[in-house]
Coordinates of C-alpha atoms and ligand atoms in Angstrom, one line a residue:
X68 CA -26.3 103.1 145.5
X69 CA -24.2 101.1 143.5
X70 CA -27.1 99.0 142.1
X71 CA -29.4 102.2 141.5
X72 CA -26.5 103.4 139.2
X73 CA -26.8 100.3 137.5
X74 CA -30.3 100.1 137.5
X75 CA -30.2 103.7 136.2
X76 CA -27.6 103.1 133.5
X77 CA -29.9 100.2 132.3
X78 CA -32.8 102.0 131.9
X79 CA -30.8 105.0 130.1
X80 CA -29.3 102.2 127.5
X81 CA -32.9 100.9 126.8
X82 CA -34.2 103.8 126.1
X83 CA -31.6 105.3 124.1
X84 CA -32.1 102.3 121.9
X85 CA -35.6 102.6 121.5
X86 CA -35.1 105.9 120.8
X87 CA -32.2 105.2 118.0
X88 CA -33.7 101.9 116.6
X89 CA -37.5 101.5 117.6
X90 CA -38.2 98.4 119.6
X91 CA -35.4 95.9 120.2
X92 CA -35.9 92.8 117.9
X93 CA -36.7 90.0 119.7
X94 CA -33.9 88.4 121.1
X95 CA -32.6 84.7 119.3
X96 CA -33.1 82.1 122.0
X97 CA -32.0 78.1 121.9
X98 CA -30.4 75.7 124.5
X99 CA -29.2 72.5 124.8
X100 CA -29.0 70.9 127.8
X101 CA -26.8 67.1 128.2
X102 CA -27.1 65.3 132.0
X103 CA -25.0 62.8 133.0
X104 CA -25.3 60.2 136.3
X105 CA -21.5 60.6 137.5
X106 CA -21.6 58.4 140.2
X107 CA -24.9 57.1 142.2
X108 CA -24.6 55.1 145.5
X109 CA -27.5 53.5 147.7
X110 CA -30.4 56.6 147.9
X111 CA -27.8 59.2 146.3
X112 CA -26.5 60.3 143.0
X113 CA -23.7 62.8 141.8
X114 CA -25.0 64.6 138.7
X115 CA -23.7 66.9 136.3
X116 CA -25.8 69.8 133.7
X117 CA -23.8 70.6 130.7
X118 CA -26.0 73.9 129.4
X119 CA -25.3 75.2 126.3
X120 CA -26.7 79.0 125.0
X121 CA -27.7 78.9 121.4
X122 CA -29.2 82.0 121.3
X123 CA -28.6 85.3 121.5
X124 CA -25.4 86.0 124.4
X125 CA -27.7 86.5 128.1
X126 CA -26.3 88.2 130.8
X127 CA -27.8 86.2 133.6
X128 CA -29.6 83.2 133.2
X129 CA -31.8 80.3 135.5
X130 CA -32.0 76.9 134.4
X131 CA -35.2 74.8 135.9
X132 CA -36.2 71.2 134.9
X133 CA -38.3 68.2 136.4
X134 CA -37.1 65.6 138.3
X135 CA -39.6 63.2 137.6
X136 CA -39.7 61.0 140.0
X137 CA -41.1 62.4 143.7
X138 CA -38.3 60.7 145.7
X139 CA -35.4 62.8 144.0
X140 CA -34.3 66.0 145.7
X141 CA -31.2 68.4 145.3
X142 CA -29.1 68.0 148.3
X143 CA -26.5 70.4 147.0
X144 CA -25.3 72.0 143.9
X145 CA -22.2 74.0 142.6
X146 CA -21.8 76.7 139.9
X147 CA -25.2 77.9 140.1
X148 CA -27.7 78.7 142.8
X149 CA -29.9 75.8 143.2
X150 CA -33.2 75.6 144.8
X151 CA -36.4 72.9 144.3
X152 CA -40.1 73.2 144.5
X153 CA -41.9 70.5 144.4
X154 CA -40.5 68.4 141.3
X155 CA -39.1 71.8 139.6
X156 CA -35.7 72.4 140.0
X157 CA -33.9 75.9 139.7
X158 CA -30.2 76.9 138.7
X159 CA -29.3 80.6 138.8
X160 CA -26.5 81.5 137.2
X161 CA -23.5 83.1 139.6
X162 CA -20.8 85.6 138.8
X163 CA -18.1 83.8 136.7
X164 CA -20.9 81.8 134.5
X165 CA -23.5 84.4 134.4
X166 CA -22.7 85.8 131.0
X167 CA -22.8 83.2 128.7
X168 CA -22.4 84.4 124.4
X169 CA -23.7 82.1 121.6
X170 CA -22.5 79.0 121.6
X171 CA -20.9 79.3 125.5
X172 CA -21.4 76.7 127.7
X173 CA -21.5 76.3 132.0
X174 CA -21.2 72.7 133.7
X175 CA -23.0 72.6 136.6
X176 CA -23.5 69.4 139.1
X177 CA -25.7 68.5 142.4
X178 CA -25.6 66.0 144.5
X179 CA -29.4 64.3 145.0
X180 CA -30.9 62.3 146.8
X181 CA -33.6 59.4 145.7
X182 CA -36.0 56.6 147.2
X183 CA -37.2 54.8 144.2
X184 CA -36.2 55.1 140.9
X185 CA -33.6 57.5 139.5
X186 CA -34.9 58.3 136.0
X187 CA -32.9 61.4 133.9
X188 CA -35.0 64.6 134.5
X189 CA -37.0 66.0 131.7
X190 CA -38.4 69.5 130.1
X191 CA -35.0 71.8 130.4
X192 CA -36.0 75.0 130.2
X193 CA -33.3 78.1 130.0
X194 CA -34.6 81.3 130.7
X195 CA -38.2 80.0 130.1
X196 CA -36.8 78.4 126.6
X197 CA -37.4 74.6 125.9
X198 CA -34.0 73.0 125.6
X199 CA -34.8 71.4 122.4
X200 CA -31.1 69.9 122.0
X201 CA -30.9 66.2 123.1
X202 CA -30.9 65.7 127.1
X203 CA -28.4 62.6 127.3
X204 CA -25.1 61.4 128.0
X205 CA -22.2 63.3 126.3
X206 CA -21.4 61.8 122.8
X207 CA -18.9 59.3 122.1
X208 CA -16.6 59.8 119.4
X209 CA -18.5 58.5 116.2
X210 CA -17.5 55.8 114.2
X211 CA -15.1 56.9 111.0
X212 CA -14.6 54.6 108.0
X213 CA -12.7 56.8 106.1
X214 CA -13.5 56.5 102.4
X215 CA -11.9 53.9 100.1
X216 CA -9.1 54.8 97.8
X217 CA -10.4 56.1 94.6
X218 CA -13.1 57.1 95.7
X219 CA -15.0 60.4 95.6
X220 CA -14.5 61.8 99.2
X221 CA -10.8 60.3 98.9
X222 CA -9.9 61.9 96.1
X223 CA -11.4 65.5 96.9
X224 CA -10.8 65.4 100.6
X225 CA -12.1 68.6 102.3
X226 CA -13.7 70.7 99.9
X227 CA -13.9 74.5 100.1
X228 CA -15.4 77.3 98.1
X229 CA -12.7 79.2 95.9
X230 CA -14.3 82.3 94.1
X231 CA -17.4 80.7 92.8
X232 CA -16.5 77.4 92.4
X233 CA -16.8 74.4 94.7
X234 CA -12.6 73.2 95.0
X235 CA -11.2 70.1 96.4
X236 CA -8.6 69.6 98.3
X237 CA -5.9 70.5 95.2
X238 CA -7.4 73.6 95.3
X239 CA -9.1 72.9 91.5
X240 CA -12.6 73.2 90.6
X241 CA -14.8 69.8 91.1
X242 CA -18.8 69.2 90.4
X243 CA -20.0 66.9 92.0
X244 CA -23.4 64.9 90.9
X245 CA -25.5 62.5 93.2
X246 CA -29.0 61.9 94.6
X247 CA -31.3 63.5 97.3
X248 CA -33.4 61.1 99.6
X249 CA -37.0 62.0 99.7
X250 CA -37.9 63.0 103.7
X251 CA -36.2 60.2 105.9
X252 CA -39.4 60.3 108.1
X253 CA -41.3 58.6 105.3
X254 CA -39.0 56.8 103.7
X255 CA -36.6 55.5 105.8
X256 CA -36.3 51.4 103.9
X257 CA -34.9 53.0 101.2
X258 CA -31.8 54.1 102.8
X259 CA -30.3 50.5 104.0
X260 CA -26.8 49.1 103.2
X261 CA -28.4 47.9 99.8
X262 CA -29.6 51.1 98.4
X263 CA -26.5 53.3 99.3
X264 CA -24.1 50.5 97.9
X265 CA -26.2 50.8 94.3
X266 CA -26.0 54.5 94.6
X267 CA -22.1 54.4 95.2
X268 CA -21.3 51.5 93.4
X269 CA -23.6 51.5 90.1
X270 CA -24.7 55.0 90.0
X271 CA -20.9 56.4 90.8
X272 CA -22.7 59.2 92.7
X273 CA -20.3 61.4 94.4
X274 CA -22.8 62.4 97.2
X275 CA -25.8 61.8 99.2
X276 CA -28.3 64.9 100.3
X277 CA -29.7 63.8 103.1
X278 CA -33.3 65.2 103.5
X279 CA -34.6 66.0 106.6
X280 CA -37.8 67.5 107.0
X281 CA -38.4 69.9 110.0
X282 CA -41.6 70.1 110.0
X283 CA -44.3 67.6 108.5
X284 CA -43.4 64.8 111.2
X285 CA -40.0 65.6 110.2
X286 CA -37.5 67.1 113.3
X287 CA -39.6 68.8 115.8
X288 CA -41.7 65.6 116.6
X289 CA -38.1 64.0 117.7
X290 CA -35.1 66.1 118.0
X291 CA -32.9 63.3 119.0
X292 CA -34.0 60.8 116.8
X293 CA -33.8 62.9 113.4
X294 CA -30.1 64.0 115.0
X295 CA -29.1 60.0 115.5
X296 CA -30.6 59.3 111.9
X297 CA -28.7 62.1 109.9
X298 CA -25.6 61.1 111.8
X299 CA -25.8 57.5 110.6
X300 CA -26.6 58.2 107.2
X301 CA -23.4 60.5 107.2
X302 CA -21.4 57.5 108.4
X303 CA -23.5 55.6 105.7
X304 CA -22.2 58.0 103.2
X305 CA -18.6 58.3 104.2
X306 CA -17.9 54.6 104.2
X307 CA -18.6 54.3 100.4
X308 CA -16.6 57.1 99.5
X309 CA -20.0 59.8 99.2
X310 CA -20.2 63.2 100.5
X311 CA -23.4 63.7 102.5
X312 CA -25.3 67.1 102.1
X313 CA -26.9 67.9 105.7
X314 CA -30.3 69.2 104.3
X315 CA -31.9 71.1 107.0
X316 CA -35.4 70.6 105.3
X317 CA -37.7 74.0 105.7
X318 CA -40.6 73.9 103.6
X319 CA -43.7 75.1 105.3
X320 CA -43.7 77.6 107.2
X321 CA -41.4 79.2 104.8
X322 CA -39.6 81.6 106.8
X323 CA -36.6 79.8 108.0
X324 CA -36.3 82.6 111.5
X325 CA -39.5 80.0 112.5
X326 CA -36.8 77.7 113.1
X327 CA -34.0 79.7 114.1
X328 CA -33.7 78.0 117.3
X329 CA -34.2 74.4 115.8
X330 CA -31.3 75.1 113.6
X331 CA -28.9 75.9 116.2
X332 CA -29.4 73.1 118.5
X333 CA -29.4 70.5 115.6
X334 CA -26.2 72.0 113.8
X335 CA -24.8 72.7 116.9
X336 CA -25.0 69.0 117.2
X337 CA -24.4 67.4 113.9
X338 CA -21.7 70.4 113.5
X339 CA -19.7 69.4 116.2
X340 CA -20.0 65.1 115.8
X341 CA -18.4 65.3 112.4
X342 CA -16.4 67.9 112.3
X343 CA -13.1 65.2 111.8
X344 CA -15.4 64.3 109.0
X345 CA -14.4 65.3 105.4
X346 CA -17.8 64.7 103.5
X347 CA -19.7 67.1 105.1
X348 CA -22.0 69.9 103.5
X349 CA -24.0 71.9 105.5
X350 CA -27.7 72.9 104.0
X351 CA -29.1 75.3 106.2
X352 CA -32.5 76.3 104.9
X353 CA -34.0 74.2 102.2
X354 CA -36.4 76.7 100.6
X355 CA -36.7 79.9 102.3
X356 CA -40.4 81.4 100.7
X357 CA -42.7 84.1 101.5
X358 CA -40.4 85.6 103.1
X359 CA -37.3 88.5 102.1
X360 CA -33.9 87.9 101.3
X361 CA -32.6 90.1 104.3
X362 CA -34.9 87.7 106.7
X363 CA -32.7 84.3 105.3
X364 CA -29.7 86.4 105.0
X365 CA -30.1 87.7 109.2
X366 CA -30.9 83.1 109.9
X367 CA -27.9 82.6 107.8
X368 CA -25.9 85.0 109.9
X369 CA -27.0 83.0 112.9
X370 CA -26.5 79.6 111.9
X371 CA -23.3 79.6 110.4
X372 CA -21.7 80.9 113.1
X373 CA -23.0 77.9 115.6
X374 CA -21.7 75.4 112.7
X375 CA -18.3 76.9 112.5
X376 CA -17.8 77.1 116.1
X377 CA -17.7 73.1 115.7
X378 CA -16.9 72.5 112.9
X379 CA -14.6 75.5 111.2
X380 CA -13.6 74.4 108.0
X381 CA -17.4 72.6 105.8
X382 CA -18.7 73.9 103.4
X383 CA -22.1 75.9 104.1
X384 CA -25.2 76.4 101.6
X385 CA -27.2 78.8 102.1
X386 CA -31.1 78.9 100.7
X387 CA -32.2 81.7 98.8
X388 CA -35.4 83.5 98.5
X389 CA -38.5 82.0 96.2
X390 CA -38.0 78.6 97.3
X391 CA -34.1 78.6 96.6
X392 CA -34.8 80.5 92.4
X393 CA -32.4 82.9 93.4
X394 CA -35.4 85.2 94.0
X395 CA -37.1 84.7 90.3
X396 CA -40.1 82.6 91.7
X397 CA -41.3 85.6 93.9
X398 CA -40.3 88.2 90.9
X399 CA -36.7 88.9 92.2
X400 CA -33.3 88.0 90.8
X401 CA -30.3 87.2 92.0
X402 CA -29.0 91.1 92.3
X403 CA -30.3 91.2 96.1
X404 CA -28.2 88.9 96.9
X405 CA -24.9 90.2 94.5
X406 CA -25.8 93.3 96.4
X407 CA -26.3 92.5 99.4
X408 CA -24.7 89.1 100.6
X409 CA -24.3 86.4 102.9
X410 CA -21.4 87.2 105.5
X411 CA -19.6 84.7 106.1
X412 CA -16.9 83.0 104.0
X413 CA -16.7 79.5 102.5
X414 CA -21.0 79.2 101.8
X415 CA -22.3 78.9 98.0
X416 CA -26.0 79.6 97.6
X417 CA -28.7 77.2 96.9
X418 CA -30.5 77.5 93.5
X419 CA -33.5 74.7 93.0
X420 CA -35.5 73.9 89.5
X421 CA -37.4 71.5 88.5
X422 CA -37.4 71.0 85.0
X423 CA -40.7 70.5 83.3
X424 CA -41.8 74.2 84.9
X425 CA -39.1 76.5 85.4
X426 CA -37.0 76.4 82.1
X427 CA -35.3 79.7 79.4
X428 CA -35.6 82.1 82.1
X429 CA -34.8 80.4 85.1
X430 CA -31.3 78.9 83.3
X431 CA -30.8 82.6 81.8
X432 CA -30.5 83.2 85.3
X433 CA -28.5 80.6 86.8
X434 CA -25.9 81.4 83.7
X435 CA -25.7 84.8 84.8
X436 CA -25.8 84.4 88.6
X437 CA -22.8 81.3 88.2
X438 CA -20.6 84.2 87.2
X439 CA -21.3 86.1 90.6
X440 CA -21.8 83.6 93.1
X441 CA -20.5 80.3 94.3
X442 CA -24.1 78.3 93.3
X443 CA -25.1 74.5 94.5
X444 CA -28.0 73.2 93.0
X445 CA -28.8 70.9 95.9
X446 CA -32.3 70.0 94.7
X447 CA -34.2 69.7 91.0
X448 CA -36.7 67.7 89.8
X449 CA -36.9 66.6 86.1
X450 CA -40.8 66.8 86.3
X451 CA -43.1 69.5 87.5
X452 CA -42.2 71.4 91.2
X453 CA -45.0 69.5 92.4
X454 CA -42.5 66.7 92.4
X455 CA -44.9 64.6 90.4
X456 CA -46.2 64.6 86.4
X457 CA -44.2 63.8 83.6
X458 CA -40.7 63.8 83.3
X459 CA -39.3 66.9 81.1
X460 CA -36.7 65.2 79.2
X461 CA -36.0 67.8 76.9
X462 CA -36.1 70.9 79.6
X463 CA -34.0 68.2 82.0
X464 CA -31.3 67.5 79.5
X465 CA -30.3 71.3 78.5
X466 CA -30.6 71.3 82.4
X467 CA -28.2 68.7 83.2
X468 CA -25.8 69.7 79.9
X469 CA -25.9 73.7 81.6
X470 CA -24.5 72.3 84.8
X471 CA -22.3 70.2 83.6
X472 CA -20.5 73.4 81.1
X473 CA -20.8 75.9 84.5
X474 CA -19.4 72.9 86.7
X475 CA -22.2 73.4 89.2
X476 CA -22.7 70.7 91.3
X477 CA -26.4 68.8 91.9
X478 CA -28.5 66.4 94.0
X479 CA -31.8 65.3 92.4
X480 CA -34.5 64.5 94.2
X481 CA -35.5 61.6 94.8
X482 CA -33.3 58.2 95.5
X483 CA -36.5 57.3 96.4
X484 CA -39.4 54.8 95.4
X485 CA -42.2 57.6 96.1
X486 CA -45.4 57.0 94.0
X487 CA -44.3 60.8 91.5
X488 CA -42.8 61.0 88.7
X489 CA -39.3 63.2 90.0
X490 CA -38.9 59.2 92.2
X491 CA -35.6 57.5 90.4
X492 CA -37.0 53.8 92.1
X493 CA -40.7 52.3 91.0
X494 CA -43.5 52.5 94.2
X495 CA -42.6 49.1 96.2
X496 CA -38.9 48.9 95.6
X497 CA -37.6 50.0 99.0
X498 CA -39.5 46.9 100.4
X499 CA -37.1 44.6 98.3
X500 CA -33.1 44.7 98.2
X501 CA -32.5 45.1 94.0
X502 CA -32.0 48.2 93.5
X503 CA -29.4 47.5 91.0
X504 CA -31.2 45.9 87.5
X505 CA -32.8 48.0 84.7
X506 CA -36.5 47.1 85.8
X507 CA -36.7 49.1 89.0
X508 CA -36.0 53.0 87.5
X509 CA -38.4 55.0 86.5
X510 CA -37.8 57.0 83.5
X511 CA -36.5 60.0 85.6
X512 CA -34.2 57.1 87.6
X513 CA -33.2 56.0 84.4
X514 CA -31.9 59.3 83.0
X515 CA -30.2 60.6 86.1
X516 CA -28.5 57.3 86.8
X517 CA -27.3 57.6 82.9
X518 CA -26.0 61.1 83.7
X519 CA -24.1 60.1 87.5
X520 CA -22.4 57.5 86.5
X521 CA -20.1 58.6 83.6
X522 CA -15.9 59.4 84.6
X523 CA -15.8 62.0 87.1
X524 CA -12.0 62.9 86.1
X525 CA -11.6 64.9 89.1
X526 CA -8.1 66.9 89.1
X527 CA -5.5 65.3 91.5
X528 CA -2.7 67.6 91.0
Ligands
LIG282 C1 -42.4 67.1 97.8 C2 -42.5 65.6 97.7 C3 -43.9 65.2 98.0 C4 -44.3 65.8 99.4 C5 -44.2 67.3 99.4 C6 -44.5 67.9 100.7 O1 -42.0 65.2 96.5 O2 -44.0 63.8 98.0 O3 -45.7 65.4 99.6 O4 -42.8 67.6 99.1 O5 -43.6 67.5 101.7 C7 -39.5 71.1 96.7 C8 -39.3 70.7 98.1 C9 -39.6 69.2 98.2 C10 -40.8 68.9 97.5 C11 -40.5 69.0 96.0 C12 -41.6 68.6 95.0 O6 -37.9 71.0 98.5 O7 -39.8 69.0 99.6 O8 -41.1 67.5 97.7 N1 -40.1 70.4 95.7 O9 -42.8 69.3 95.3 N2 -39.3 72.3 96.1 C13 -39.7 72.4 94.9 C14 -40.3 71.1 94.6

């Protein structure tokens, strides 16, 4: 009787909801799953399954993944009902770990048996959702070199949005001006010990943007690997004193809900590795396009709360429609987002240009929208928005001298030695180690490096 009630009551609720709202929207989804060996003796093993919901809260859940190996079978489990067939195992959630809200975790454990070999199972799957997060031992604390005296991460510290400007940690306005990479998939020599001491030594940069691409062989082909790679080029970043800009790189699709469950897992992850870090900037969406502001505003809602669940206290910049114009590329301005904003506190919004295209009316409206919202221009280009053609210097400079005036920090893109003209390094450069002399800029390297390395002067009282 009892479960007819509740069996009743269900039904009522769903359609009741129908009825209010039209169909339910489909549920957010998004696991991670980390298995670790705890002890393993002569044909047996102790195991443990760390799950982790990144998606929408569930209210009853079952956990099945391979064990690859035909020898290996679940003797007996805990925290879960477990059953096998064939290689596929099954964990069924039980009363006390059944329920499980974003960002909740249940540790579960077997003990198994084996005859051969003992290999990590594979192909997580909660509630019929790949576990894209990585499937390996717990992290270890990572490796902190805090940043030298003097330098820009030292001086600021933790940084924080205060009204619309980005404040450090005296509570005064700062801008900070440094590079972005070009995609790390492709161009992964040019970010070596070498290149990052030129960029904090000779251009004075104050940060790094590090760019990594979701799609275009970026992320999805290796969720781990991209996660390992951003990591390091944090730690890269933080021991010369840079802040490192996260860049969660969605370009194509441009709807930034196609990766919804991508983003959680991997700030879930980076969020929660450097969260003792101080020179960390979260970039959740690159360039949200084809798509409405109230889409990237409902990711936004999503993400940020997986980030601060790790890592409370970062900075968090949010994309904006039109490939981050503010809206003005897809005939919008930045009112829908005055009206109708982000919400969640301590995130600035993302406004991109590149110079040589967008120019009067695109900084008519970054002048206007600086007065209204806490902007970072995490990415410009001082040649066309196809990242290539000639560099802009006229349309670059009243750029560069607009930012400066509204204090708005900037990344440029690229500290990279890509064969287009928005490349601050000539095509072969990253194969060599000079990437300090004259010969190697490009003329868009050679303005931006002109422009980064003058006094920063950043308040310390
Ligand atoms: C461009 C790269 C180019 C690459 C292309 C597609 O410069 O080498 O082939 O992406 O991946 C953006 C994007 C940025 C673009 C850049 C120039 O954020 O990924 O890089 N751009 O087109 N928005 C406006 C311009």
């Amino acid at each position: 009787m009892k479960r007819f009630l509740a069996l009743l009551t269900a039904v009522a609720s769903a359609i009741g909801l129908a009825a209010l709202a039209g169909p339910p929207a489909q549920a957010a989804t998004g696991c991670k799953a980390e298995y670790t060996v705890t002890s393993q003796w002569e044909g047996g093993f102790q195991a443990g399954v760390k799950i982790t919901n990144l998606g929408d809260p569930v209210s009853g859940w079952t956990l099945r993944f391979t064990l690859p190996d035909a020898g290996q079978k679940v003797a007996q489990g805990w925290n879960a009902s477990w059953s096998q067939s064939g290689s596929t195992v099954s964990a069924q959630g039980v009363d006390w770990n059944r329920t499980l809200s974003t960002g909740a975790s249940a540790d579960l454990g077997f003990v198994g048996s084996f005859t051969g070999a003992n290999p990590a199972p594979t192909s997580f799957a909660l509630n019929g959702v790949t576990c894209t997060g990585s499937v390996t031992d717990p992290p270890t604390d990572p490796p902190t070199d805090p940043p030298a005296a003097g330098t820009p991460a030292a001086v600021n510290g933790q940084l924080h949005v205060c009204g619309v400007h980005l404040c450090n940690q005296y509570d005064r306005p700062v801008q900070l001006r440094g590079m972005s990479t070009h995609g790390i998939q492709w161009f992964g020599p040019c970010y070596s010990d070498a290149s990052l001491d030129a960029l904090a030594q000779d251009w004075k940069s104050d940060l790094l943007r590090i760019a990594m691409y979701v799609q275009e062989d970026g992320y999805e082909t290796d969720p781990a690997g991209f996660t390992g790679r951003v990591n390091t080029l944090v730690d890269m970043a933080e021991a010369r004193g840079m802040y490192a800009v996260i860049d969660f790189h969605t370009l194509t699709p441009g709807d930034p809900n196609y990766n919804l469950d991508r983003a959680k897992t991997f700030f879930s992850s980076v969020a929660a590795r450097n969260a003792d870090k101080k020179n960390v900037i979260y970039e959740i969406a690159n360039e949200p396009n084809g798509v409405s502001w109230t889409a990237v505003k409902s990711y936004a809602e999503q993400v940020i709360p997986v980030i601060r669940a790790a890592d409370p206290d970062a900075v968090v910049i949010v994309g904006t429609r039109g490939w981050s114009s503010l809206g003005v590329s897809d005939g919008a301005s930045e009112s829908e987002v005055v009206a109708n904003p982000v919400n969640a506190a301590n995130i600035m919004y993302a406004f991109h240009f590149y110079a040589a295209s967008h120019k009067d009316a695109y900084r008519a409206t970054l002048s206007r929208a600086a007065a209204q919202l806490p902007l970072f221009v995490s990415e410009f280009g001082t040649v066309s928005a196809t990242g290539g053609g000639a560099v802009d210097r006229t349309s670059s400079i009243a750029w560069l001298d607009l930012l400066d005036q509204l204090k708005i920090s900037y990344a440029n893109w690229t500290y990279s030695d890509a064969d287009e003209g928005s490349a601050a390094f000539k095509p072969g450069t990253c194969e060599g180690a000079d990437y300090g002399s004259s010969g190697v800029l490009t003329e868009s390297g050679a303005l931006l490096k002109s422009r980064i390395s003058t006094a920063d002067n950043f308040p310390t009282s």
